[in-house]
Short mmCIF file of N, CA and C and ligand atoms in Angstrom, two decimals:
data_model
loop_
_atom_site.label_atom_id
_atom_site.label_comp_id
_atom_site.label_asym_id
_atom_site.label_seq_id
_atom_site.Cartn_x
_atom_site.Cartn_y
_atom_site.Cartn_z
N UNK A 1 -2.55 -16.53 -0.44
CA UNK A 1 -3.45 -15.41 -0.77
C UNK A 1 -3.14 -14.83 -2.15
N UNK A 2 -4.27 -14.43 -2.45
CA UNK A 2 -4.14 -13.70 -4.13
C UNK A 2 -2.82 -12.52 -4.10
N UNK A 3 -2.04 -12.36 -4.59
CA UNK A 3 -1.15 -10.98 -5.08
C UNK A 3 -1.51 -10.04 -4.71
N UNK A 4 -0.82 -8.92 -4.57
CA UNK A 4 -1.03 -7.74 -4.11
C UNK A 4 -1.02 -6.99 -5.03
N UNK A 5 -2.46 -6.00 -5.44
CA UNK A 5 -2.27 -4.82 -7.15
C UNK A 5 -0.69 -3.87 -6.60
N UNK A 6 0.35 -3.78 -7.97
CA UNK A 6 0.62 -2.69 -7.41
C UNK A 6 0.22 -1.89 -8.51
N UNK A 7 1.33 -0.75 -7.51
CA UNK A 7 0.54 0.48 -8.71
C UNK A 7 0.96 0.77 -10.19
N UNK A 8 1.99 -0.33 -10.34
CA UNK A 8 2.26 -0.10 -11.76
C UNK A 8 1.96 -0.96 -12.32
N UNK A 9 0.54 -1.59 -12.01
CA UNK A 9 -0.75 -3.14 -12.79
C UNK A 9 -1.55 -1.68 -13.98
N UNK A 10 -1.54 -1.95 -14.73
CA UNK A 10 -2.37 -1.35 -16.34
C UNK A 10 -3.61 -0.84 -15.01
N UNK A 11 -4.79 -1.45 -14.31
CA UNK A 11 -5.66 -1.44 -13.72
C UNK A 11 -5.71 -0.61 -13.15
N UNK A 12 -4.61 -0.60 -12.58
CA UNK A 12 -4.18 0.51 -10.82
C UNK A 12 -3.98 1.72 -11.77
N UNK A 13 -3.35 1.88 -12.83
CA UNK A 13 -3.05 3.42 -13.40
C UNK A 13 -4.01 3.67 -13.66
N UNK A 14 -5.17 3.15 -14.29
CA UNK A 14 -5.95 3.55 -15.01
C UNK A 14 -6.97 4.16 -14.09
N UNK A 15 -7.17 3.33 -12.71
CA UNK A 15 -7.72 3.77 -11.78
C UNK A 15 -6.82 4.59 -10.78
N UNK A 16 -5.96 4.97 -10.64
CA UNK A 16 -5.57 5.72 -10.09
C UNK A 16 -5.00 4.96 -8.62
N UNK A 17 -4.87 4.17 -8.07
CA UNK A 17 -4.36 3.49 -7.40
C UNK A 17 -3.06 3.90 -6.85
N UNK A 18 -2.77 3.82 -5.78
CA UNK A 18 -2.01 3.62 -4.98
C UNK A 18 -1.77 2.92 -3.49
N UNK A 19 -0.77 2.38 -3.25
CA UNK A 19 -1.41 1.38 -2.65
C UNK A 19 -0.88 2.34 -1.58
N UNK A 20 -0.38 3.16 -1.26
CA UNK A 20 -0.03 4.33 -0.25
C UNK A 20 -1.36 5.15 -0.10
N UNK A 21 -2.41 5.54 0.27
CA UNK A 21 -3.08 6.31 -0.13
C UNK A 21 -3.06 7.60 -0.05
N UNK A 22 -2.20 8.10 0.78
CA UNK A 22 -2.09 9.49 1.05
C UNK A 22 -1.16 10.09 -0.49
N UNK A 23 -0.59 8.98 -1.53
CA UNK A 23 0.03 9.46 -2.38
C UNK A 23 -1.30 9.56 -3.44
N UNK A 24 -2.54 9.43 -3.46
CA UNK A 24 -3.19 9.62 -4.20
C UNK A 24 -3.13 10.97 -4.98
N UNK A 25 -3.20 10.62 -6.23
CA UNK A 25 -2.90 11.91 -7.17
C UNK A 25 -4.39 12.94 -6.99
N UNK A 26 -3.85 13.98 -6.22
CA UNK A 26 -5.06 15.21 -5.64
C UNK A 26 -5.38 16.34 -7.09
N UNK A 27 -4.21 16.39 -7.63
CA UNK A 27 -4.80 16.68 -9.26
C UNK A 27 -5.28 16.37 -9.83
N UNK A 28 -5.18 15.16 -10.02
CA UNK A 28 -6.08 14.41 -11.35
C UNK A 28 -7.51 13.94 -10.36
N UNK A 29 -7.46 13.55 -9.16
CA UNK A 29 -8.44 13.27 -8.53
C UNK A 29 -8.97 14.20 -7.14
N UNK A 30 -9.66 15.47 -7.71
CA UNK A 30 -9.55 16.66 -6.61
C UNK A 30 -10.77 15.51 -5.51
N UNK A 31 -11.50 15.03 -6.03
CA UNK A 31 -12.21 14.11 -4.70
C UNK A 31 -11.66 13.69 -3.58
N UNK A 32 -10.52 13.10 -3.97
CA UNK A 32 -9.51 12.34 -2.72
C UNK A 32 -9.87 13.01 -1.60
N UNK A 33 -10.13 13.05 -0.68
CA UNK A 33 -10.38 13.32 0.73
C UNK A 33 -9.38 12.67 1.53
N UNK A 34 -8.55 13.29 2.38
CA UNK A 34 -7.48 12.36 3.52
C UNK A 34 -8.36 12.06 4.71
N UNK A 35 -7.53 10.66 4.76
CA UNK A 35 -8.61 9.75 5.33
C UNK A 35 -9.29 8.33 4.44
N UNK A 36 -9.97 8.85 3.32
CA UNK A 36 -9.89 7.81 2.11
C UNK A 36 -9.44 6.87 2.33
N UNK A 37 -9.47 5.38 2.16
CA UNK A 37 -8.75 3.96 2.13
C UNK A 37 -9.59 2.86 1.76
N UNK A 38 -8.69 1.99 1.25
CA UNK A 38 -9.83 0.97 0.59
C UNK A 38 -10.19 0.27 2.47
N UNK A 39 -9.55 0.30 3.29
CA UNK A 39 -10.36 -0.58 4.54
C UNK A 39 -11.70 0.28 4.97
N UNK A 40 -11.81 1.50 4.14
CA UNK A 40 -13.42 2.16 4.35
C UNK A 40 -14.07 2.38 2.94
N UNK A 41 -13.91 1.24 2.35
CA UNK A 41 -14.49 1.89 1.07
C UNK A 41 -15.44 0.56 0.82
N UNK A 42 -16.81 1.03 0.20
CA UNK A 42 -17.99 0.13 0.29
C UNK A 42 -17.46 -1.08 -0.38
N UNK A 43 -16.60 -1.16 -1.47
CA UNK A 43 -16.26 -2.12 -2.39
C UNK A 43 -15.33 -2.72 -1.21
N UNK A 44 -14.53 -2.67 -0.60
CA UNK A 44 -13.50 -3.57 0.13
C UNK A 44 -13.94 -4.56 0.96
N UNK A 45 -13.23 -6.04 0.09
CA UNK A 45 -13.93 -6.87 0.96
C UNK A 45 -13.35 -7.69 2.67
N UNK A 46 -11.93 -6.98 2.28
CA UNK A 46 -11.04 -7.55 3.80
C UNK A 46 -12.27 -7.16 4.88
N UNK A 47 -11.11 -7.94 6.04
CA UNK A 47 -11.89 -7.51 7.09
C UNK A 47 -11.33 -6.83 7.71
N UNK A 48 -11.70 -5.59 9.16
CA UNK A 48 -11.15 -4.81 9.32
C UNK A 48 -9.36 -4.86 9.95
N UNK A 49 -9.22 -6.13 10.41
CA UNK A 49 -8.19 -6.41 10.94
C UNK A 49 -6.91 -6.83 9.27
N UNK A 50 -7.54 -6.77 8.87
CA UNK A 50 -6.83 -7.53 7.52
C UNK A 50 -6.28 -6.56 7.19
N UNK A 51 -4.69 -6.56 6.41
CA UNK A 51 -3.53 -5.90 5.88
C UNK A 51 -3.83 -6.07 4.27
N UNK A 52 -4.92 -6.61 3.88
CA UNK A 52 -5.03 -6.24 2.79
C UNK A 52 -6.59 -7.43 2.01
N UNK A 53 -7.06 -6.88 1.40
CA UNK A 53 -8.55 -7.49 0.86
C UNK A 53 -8.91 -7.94 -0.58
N UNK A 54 -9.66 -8.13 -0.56
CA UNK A 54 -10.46 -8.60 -2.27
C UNK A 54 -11.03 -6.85 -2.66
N UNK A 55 -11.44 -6.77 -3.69
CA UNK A 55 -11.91 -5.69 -4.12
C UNK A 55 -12.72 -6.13 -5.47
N UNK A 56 -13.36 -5.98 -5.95
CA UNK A 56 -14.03 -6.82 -7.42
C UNK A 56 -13.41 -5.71 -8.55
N UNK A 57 -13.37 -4.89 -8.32
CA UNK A 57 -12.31 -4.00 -8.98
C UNK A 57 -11.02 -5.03 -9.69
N UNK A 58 -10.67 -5.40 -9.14
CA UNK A 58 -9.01 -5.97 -8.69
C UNK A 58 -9.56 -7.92 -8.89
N UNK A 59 -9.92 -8.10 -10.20
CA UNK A 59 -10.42 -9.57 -10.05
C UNK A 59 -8.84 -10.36 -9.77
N UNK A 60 -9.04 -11.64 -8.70
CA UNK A 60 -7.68 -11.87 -8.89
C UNK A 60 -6.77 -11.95 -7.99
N UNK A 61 -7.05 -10.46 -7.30
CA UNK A 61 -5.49 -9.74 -6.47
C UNK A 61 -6.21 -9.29 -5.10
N UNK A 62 -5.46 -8.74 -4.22
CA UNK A 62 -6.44 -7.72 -3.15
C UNK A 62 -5.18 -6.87 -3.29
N UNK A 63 -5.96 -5.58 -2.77
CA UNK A 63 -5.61 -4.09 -2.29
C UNK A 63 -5.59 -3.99 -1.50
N UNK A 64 -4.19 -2.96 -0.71
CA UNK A 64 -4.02 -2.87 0.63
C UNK A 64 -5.01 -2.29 1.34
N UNK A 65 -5.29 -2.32 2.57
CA UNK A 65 -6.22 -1.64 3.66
C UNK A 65 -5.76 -0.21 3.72
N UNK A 66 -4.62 -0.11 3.27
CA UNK A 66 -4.58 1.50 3.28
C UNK A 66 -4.21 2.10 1.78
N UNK A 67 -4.71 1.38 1.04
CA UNK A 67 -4.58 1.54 -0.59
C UNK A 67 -5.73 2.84 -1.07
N UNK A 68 -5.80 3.48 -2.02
CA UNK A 68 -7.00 4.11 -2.49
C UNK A 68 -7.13 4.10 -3.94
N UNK A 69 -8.32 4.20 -4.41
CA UNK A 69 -7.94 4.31 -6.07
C UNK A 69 -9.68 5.25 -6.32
N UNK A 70 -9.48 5.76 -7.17
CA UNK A 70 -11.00 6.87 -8.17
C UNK A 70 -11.69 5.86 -7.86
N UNK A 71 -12.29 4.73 -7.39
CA UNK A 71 -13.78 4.73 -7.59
C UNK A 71 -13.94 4.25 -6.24
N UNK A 72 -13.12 4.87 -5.00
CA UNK A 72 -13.50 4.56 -3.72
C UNK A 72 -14.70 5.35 -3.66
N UNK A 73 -15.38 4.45 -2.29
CA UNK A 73 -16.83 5.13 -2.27
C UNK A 73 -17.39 5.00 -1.01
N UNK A 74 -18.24 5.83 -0.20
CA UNK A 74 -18.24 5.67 1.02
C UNK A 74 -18.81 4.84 1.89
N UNK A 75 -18.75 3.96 2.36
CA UNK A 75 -19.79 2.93 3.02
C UNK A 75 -20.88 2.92 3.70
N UNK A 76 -22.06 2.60 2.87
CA UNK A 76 -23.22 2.89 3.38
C UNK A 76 -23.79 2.92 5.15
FE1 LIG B 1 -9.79 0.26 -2.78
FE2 LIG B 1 -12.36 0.85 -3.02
FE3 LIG B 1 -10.67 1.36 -5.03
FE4 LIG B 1 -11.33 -1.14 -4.44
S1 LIG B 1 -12.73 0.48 -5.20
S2 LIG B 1 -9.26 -0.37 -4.86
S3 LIG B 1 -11.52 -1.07 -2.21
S4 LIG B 1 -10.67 2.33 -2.99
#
C-alpha cells in the first residue's frame, strides 16, 4: 500500500493535517468540529472498515481514517 502522509510531509503542514485528528490546530482552524475525520470526509476514498485511504489531496500516499486536515468536507 501507498505510505502513510505524516504530518511533517510540506502537504500535511500546509494543510493542516494531522493524522491524530482531535490534535487538529482549533486556532488556526476555528472550523474543526470534534468528530471531523478523513473516514467522514467527502474526499476519503478508504472504505469504512479501512485503517487508512487514498485522498486526491495526498497524490501518492493515504491518510489515516482518523486523520483530519482544512479542506475536510462533509459528505453529501
Ligand atoms: Fe482527510 Fe478529507 Fe483532508 Fe483528505 S481532504 S486529508 S480525506 S480530511
Amino acid at each position: 500500500p501507498a505510505p502513510l502522509v505524516q504530518d511533517s510531509d510540506p502537504q500535511a503542514v500546509a494543510l493542516g493535517y494531522k493524522s491524530d485528528a482531535t490534535k487538529a490546530d482549533k486556532a488556526k482552524y476555528p472550523k474543526y468540529v470534534a468528530g471531523q475525520q478523513c473516514a467522514n470526509c467527502a474526499l476519503y476514498q478508504g472504505k469504512p472498515t479501512d485503517a487508512a485511504g487514498a485522498c486526491p489531496l495526498f497524490a501518492g500516499k493515504q491518510v489515516g481514517a482518523k486523520a483530519w486536515c482544512s479542506a475536510w468536507a462533509k459528505k453529501a
